[in-house]
PDB file of C-alpha atoms and ligand atoms in Angstrom:
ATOM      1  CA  UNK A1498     -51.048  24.307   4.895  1.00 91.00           C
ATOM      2  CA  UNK A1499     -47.987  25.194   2.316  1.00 95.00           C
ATOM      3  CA  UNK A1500     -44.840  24.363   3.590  1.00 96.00           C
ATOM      4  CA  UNK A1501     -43.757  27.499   3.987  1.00 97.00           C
ATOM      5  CA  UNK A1502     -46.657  28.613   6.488  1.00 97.00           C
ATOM      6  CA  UNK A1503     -45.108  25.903   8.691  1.00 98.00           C
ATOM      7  CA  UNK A1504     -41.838  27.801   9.245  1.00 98.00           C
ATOM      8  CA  UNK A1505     -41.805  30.578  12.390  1.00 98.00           C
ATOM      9  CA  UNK A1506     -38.309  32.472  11.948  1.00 98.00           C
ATOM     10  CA  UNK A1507     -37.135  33.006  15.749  1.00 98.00           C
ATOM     11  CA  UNK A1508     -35.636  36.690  15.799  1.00 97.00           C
ATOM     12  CA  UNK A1509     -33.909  36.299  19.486  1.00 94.00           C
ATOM     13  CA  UNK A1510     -32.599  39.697  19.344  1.00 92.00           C
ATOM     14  CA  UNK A1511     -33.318  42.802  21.780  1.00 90.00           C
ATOM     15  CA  UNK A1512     -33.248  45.672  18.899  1.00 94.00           C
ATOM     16  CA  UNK A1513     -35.981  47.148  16.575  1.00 97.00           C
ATOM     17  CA  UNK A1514     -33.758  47.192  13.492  1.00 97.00           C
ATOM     18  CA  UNK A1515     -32.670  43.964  13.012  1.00 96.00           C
ATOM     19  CA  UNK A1516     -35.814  42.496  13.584  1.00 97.00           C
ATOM     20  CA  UNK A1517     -37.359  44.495  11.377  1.00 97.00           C
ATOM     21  CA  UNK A1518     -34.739  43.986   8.395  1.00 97.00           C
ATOM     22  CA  UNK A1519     -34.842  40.356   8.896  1.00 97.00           C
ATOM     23  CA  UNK A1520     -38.701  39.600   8.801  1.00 97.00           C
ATOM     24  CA  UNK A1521     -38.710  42.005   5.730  1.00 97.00           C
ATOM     25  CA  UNK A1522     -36.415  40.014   4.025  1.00 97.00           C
ATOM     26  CA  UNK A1523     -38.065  36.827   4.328  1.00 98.00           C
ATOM     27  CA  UNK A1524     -41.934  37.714   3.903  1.00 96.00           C
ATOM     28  CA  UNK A1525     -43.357  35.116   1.646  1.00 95.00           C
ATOM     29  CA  UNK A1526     -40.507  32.752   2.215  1.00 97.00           C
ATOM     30  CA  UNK A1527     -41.650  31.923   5.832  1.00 98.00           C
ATOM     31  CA  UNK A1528     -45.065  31.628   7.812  1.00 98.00           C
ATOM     32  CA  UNK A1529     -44.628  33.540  10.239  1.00 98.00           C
ATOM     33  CA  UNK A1530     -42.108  35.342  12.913  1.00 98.00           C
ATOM     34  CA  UNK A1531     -41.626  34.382  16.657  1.00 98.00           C
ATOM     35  CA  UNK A1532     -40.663  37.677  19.084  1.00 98.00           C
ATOM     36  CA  UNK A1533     -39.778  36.511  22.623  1.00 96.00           C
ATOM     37  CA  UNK A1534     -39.615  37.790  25.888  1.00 95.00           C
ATOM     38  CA  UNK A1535     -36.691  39.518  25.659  1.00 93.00           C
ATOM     39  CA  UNK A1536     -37.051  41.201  22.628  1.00 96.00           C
ATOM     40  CA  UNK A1537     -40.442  41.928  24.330  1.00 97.00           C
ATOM     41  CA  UNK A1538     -38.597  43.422  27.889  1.00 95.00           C
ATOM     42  CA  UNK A1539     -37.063  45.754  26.021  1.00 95.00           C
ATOM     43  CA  UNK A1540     -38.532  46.973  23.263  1.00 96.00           C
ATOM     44  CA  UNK A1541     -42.647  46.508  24.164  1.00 97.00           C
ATOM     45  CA  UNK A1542     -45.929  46.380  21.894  1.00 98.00           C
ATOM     46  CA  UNK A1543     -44.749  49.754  20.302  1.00 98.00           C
ATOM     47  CA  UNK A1544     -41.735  47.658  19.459  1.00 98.00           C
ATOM     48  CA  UNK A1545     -43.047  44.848  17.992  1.00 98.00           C
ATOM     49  CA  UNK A1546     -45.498  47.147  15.823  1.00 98.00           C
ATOM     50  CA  UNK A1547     -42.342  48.305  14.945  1.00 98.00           C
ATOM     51  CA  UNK A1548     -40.402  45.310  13.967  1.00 98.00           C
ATOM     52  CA  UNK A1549     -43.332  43.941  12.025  1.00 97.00           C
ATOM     53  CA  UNK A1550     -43.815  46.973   9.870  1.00 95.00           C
ATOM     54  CA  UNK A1551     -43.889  46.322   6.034  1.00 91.00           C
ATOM     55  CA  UNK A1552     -44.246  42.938   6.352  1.00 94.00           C
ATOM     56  CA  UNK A1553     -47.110  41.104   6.109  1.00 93.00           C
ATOM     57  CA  UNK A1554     -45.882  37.550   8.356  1.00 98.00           C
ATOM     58  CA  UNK A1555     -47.818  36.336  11.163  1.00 98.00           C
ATOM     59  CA  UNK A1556     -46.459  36.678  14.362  1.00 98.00           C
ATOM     60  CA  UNK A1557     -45.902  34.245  17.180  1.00 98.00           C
ATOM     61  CA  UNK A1558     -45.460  36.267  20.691  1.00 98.00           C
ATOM     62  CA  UNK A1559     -43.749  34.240  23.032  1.00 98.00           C
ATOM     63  CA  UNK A1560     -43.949  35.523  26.441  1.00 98.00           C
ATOM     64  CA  UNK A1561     -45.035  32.485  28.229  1.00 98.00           C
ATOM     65  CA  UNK A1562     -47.430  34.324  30.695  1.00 98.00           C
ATOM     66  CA  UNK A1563     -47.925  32.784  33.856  1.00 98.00           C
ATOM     67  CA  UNK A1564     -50.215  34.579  36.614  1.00 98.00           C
ATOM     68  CA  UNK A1565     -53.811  34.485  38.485  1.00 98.00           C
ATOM     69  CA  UNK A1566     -56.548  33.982  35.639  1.00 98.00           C
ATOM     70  CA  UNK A1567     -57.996  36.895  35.751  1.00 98.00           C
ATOM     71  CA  UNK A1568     -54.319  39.055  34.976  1.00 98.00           C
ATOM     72  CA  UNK A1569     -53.413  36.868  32.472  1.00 99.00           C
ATOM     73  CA  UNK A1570     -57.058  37.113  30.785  1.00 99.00           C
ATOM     74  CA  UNK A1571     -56.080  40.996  31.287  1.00 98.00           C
ATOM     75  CA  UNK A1572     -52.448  40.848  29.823  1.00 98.00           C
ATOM     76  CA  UNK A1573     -54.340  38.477  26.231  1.00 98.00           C
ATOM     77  CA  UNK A1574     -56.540  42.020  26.420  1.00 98.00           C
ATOM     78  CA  UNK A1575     -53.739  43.820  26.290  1.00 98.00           C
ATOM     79  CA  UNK A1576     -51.634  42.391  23.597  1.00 98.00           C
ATOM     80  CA  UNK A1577     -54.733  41.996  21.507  1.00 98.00           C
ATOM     81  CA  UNK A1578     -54.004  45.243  19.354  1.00 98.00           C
ATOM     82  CA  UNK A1579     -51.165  43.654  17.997  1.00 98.00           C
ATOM     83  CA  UNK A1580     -52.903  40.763  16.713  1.00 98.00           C
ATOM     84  CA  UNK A1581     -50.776  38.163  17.552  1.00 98.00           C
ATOM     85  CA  UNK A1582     -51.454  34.509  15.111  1.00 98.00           C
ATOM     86  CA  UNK A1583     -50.125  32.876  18.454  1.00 98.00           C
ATOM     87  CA  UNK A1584     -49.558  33.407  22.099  1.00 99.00           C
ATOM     88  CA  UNK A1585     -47.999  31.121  24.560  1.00 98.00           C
ATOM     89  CA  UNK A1586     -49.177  30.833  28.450  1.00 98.00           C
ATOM     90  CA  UNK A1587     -47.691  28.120  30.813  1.00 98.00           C
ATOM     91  CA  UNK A1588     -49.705  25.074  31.164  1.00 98.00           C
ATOM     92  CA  UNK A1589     -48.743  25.022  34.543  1.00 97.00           C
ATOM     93  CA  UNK A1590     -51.006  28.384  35.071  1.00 98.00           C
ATOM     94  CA  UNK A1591     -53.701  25.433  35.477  1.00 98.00           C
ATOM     95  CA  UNK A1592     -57.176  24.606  33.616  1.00 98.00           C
ATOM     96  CA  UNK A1593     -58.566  28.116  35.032  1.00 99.00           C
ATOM     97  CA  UNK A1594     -55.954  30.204  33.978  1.00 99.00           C
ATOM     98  CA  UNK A1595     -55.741  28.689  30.606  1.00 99.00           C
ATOM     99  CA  UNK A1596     -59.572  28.844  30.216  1.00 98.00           C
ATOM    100  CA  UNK A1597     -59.340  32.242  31.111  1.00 99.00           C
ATOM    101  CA  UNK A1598     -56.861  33.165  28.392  1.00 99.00           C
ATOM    102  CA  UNK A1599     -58.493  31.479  25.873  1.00 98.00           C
ATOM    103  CA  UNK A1600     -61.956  32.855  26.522  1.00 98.00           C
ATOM    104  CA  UNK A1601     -60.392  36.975  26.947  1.00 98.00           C
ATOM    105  CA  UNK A1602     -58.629  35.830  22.973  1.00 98.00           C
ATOM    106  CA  UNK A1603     -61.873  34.923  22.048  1.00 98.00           C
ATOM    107  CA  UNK A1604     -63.917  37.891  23.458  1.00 98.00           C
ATOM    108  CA  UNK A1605     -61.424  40.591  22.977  1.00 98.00           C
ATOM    109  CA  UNK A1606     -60.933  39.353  19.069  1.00 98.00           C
ATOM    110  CA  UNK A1607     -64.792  40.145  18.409  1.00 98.00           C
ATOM    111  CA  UNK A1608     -64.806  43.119  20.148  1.00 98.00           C
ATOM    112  CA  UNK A1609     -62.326  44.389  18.349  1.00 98.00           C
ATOM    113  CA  UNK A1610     -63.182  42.799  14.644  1.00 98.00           C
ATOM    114  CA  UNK A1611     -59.876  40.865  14.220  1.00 98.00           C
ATOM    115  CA  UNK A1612     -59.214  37.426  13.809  1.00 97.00           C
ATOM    116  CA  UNK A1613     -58.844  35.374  17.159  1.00 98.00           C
ATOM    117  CA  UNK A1614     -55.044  34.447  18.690  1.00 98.00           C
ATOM    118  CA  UNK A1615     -54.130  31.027  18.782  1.00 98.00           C
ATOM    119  CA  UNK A1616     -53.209  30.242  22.742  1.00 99.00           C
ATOM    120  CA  UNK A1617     -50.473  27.698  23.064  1.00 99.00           C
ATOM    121  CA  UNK A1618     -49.671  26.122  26.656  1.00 98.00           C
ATOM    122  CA  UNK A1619     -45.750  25.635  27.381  1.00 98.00           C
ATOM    123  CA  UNK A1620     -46.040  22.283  29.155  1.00 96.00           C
ATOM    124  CA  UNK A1621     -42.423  21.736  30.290  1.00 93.00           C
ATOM    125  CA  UNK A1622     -39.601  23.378  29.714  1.00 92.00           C
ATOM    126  CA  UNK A1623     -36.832  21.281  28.266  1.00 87.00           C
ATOM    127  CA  UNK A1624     -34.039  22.878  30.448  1.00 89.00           C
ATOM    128  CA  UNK A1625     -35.808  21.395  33.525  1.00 91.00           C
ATOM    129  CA  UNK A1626     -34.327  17.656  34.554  1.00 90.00           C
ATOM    130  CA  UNK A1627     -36.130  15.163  36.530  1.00 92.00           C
ATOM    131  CA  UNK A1628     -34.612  16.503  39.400  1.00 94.00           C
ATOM    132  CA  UNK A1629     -35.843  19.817  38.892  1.00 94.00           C
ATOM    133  CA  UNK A1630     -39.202  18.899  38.175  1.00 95.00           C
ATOM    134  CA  UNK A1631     -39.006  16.942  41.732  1.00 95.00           C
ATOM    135  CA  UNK A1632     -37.512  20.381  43.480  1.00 96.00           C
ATOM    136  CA  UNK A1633     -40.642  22.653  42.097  1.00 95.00           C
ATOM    137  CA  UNK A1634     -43.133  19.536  42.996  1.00 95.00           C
ATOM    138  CA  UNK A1635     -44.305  18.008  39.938  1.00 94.00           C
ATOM    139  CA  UNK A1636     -44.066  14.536  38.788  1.00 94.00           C
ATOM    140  CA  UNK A1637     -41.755  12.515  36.568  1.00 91.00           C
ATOM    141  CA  UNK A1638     -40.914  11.798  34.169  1.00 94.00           C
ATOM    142  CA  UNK A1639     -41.013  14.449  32.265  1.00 92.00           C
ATOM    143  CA  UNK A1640     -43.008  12.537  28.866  1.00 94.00           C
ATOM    144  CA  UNK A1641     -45.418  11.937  31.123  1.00 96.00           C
ATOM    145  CA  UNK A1642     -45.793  15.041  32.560  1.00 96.00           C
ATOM    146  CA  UNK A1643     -45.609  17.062  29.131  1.00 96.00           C
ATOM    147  CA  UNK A1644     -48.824  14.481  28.541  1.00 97.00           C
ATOM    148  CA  UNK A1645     -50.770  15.059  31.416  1.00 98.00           C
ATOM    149  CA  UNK A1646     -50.028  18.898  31.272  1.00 98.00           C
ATOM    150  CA  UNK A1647     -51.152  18.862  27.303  1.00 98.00           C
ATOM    151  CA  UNK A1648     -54.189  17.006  27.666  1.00 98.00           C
ATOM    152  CA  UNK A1649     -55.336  19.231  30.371  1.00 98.00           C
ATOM    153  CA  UNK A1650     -54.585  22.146  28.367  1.00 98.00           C
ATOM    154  CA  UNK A1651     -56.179  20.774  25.345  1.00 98.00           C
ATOM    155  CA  UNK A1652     -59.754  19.941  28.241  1.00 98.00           C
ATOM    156  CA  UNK A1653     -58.978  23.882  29.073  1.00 98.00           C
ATOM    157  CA  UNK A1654     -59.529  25.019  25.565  1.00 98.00           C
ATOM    158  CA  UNK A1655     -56.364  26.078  24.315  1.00 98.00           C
ATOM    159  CA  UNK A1656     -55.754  25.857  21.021  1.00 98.00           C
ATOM    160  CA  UNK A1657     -52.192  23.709  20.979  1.00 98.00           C
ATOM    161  CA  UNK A1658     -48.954  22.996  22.900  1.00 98.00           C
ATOM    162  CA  UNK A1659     -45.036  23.946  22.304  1.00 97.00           C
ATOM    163  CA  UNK A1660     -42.893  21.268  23.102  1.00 95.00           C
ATOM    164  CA  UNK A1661     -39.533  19.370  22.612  1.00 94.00           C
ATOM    165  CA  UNK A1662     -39.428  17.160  19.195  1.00 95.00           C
ATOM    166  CA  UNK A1663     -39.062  14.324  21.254  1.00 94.00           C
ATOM    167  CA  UNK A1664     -42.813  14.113  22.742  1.00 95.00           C
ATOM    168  CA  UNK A1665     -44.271  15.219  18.969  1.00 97.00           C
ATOM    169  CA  UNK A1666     -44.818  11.619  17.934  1.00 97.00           C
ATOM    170  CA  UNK A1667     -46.736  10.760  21.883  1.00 97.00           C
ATOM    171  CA  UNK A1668     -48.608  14.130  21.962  1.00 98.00           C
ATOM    172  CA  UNK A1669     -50.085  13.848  17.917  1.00 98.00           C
ATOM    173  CA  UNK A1670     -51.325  10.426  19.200  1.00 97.00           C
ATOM    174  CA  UNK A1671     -53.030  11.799  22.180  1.00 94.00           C
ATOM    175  CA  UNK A1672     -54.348  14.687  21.109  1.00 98.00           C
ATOM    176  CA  UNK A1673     -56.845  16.179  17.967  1.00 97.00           C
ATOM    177  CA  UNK A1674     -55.759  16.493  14.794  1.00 96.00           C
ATOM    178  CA  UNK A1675     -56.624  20.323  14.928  1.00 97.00           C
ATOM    179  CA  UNK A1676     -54.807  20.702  17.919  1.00 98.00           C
ATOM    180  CA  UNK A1677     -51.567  22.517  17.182  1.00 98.00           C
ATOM    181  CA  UNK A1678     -48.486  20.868  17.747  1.00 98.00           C
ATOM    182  CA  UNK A1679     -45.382  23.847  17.559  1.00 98.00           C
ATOM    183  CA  UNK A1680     -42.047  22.234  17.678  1.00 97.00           C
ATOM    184  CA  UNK A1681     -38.497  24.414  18.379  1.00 97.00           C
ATOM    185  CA  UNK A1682     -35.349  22.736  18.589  1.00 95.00           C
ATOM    186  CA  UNK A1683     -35.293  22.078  14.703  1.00 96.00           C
ATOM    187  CA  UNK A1684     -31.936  21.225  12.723  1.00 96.00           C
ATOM    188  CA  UNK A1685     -31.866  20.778   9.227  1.00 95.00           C
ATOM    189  CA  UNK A1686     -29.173  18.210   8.258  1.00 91.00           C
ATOM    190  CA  UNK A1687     -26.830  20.713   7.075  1.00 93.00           C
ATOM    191  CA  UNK A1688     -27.257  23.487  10.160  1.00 92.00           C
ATOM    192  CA  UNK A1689     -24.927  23.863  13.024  1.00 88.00           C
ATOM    193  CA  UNK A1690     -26.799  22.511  16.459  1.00 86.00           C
ATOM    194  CA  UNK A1691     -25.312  25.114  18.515  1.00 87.00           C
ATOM    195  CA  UNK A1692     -26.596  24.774  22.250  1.00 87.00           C
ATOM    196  CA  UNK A1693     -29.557  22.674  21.073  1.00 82.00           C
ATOM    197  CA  UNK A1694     -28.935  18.587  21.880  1.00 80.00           C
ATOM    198  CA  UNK A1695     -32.152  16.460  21.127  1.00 78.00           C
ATOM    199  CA  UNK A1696     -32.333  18.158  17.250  1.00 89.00           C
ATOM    200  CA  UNK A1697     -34.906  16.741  14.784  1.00 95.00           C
ATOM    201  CA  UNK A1698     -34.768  17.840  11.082  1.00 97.00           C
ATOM    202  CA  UNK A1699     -37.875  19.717   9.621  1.00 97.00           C
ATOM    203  CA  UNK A1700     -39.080  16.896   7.680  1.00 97.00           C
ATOM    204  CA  UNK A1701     -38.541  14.317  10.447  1.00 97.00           C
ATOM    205  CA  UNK A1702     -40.976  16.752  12.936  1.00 97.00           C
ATOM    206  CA  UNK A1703     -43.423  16.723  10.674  1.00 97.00           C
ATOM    207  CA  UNK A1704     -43.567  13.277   9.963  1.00 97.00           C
ATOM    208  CA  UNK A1705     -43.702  12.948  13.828  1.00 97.00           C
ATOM    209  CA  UNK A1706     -46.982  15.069  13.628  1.00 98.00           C
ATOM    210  CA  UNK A1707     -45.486  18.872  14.288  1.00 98.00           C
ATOM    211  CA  UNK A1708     -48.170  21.886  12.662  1.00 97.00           C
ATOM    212  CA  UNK A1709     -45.364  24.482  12.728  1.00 98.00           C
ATOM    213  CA  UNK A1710     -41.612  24.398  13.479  1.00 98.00           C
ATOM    214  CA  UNK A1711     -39.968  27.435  15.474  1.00 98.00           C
ATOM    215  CA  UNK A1712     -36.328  27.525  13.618  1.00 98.00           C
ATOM    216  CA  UNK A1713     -34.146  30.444  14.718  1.00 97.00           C
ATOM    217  CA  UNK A1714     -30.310  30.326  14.178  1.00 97.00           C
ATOM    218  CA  UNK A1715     -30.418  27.630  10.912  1.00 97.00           C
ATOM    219  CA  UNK A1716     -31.896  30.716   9.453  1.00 98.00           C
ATOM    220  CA  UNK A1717     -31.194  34.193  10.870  1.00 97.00           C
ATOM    221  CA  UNK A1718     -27.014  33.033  11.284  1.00 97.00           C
ATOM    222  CA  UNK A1719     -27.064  31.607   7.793  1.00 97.00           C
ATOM    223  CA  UNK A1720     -24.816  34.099   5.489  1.00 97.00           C
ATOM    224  CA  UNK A1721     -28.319  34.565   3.315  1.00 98.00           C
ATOM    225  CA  UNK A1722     -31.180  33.615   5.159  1.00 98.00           C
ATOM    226  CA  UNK A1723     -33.273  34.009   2.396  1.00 98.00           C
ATOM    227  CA  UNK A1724     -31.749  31.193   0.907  1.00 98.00           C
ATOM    228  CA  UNK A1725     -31.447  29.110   4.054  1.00 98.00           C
ATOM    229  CA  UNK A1726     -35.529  29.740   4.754  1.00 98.00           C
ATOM    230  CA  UNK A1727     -35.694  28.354   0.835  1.00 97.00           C
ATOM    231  CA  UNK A1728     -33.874  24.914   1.715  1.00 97.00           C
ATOM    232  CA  UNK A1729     -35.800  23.731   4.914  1.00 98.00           C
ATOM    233  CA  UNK A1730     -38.962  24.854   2.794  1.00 97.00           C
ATOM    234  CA  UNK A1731     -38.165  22.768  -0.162  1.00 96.00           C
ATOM    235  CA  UNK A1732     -37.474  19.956   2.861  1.00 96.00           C
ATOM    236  CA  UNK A1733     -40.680  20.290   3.357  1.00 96.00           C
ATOM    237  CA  UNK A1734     -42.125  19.989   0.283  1.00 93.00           C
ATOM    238  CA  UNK A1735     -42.315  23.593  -1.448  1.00 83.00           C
TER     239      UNK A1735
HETATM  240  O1  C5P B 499     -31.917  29.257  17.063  1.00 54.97           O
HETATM  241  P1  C5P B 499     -32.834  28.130  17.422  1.00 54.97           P
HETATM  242  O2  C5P B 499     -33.436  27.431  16.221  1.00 54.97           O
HETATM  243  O3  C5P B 499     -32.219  27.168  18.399  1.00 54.97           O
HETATM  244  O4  C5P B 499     -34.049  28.870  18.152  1.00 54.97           O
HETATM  245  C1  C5P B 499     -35.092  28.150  18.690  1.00 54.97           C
HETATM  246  C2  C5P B 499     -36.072  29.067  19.366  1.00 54.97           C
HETATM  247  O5  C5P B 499     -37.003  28.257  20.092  1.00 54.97           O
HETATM  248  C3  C5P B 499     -35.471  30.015  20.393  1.00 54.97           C
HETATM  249  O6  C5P B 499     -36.271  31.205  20.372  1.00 54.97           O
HETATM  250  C4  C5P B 499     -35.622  29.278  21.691  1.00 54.97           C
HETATM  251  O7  C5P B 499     -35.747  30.128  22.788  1.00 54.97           O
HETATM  252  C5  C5P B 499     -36.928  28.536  21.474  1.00 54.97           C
HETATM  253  N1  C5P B 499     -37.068  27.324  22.269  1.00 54.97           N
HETATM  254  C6  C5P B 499     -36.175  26.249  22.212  1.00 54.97           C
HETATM  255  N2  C5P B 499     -36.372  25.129  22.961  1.00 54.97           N
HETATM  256  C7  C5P B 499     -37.420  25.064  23.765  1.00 54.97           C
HETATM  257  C8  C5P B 499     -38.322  26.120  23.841  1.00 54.97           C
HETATM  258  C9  C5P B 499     -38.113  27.257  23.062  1.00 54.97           C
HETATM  259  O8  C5P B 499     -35.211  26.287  21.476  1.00 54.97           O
HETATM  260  N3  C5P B 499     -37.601  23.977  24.455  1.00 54.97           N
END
C-alpha cells in the first residue's frame, strides 16, 4: 500500500459543495474520503454521488448501521450503487447481523459487476466510559471489550474493525494480518488536537499496526489542505 492510500480525509460537513471542492482538491494526494452520517441525513446517496463527482478517491461511508440482520443486509443492498471501498456496521449488531452484511456486500457486488465493500465493525465507541458501558449492559473494561467484540467480528466475516489508537497495538496482535485495522483520532505533531484527547501521530499508528488512518480537521482546517495531506504523507513515507 503507498502511503498515501492509507490516508481517508474526513469531510464532517452537511453540504454538497464543500465536499465536493475538497475531495477534488486532494485526489491523488489522499486514499480515499470518509462521508458520515450526517452528511449522509441530509444530503442522501444522490448526495454523495454528488460530492464524489470528478474525483476518482475511494470512499469510506460511515453510517454505523445497526438493525435486525436481515434490514441491515437490505440497507448494504441499498448503498451498493454507490460503491462504497468501506462500510461500517456496529459490532454490537452481533455475529448474525454482521454475517449478514458481509454476505448481502458480497452477493450484491457480483450481481451488480463491481468490486466488493469492505465491512468494518465499530466495536466501542470511545465516548462511552466504563460506566456507560455498565448502564447499556456490557462488560468492562473497555480494551477488553473492543477485543472480544473484534474477534467476534473478525469469526463473523467482516473484513476489519475502527477503533481508538490506543487498542491498535492489542487488536494487530490478535487479529490477521489482512484484517483491516482503521484508526481516527490521528494528530500529526504539528496539528491542533481540538476535542480529540488520546491522539497518536500517523507514523506512530502505523507502527502500532493501523491499515488506514481517518484524519479530518489536521487536513480539511489546514489553510491549504493540499499541502497539509502532503506532510502526514511524507510522515508516512511518500
Ligand atoms: O477532525 P478529526 O481528525 O478529529 O476527525 C476524525 C473523524 O473520525 C471524525 O469524522 C470523527 O467523527 C471520527 N471518529 C473519531 N473518533 C472515534 C470514531 C470516529 O474521531 N472514536
Amino acid at each position: 500500500m503507498r502511503p498515501t492510500d492509507r490516508i481517508f480525509v474526513a469531510l464532517d460537513m452537511p453540504e454538497v459543495e464543500g465536499a465536493r471542492a475538497m475531495a477534488k482538491n486532494l485526489s491523488g494526494l489522499v486514499g480515499g474520503v470518509k462521508l458520515g452520517l450526517e452528511f449522509f441525513m441530509a444530503q442522501g446517496p444522490a448526495g454523495i454521488r454528488a460530492a464524489m463527482e470528478g474525483t476518482d478517491l475511494p470512499l469510506f461511508l460511515d453510517v454505523k448501521l445497526h438493525d435486525i440482520p436481515n434490514t441491515v443486509a437490505g440497507a448494504v443492498r441499498s448503498v451498493a450503487p454507490l460503491a462504497p471501498a468501506f462500510l461500517t456496521v456496529h459490532a454490537s449488531g452481533g455475529p448474525d447481523m454482521l454475517r449478514a452484511a458481509a454476505d448481502a456486500a458480497a452477493d450484491e457486488a457480483a450481481r451488480l459487476g463491481i468490486a466488493r465493500m469492505r465491512i468494518l465493525a465499530v466495536t466501542v465507541l470511545t465516548s462511552l466510559g466504563e460506566d456507560d458501558l455498565a448502564a447499556i449492559g456490557q462488560r468492562g473494561p473497555a480494551a477488553d471489550q473492543v477485543r472480544r467484540l473484534a474477534a467476534m467480528a473478525q469469526a463473523s466475516g467482516v473484513d476489519g474493525v475502527v477503533c481508538s489508537p490506543a487498542e491498535v497495538a492489542l487488536l494487530r496482535a490478535d487479529l490477521p494480518a489482512d484484517f483491516t485495522l482503521m484508526i481516527p483520532g490521528i494528530r500529526p505533531s504539528w496539528a491542533a488536537k481540538g476535542d480529540q484527547k488520546r491522539v497518536m501521530s500517523p507514523a506512530e499508528a502505523v507502527a502500532a499496526g493501523a491499515d488506514r488512518l481517518v484524519i479530518g480537521r489536521p487536513i480539511t482546517a489546514d489553510p491549504d489542505p493540499r499541502a497539509a495531506a502532503q506532510r502526514i504523507a511524507a510522515e508516512l513515507g511518500a
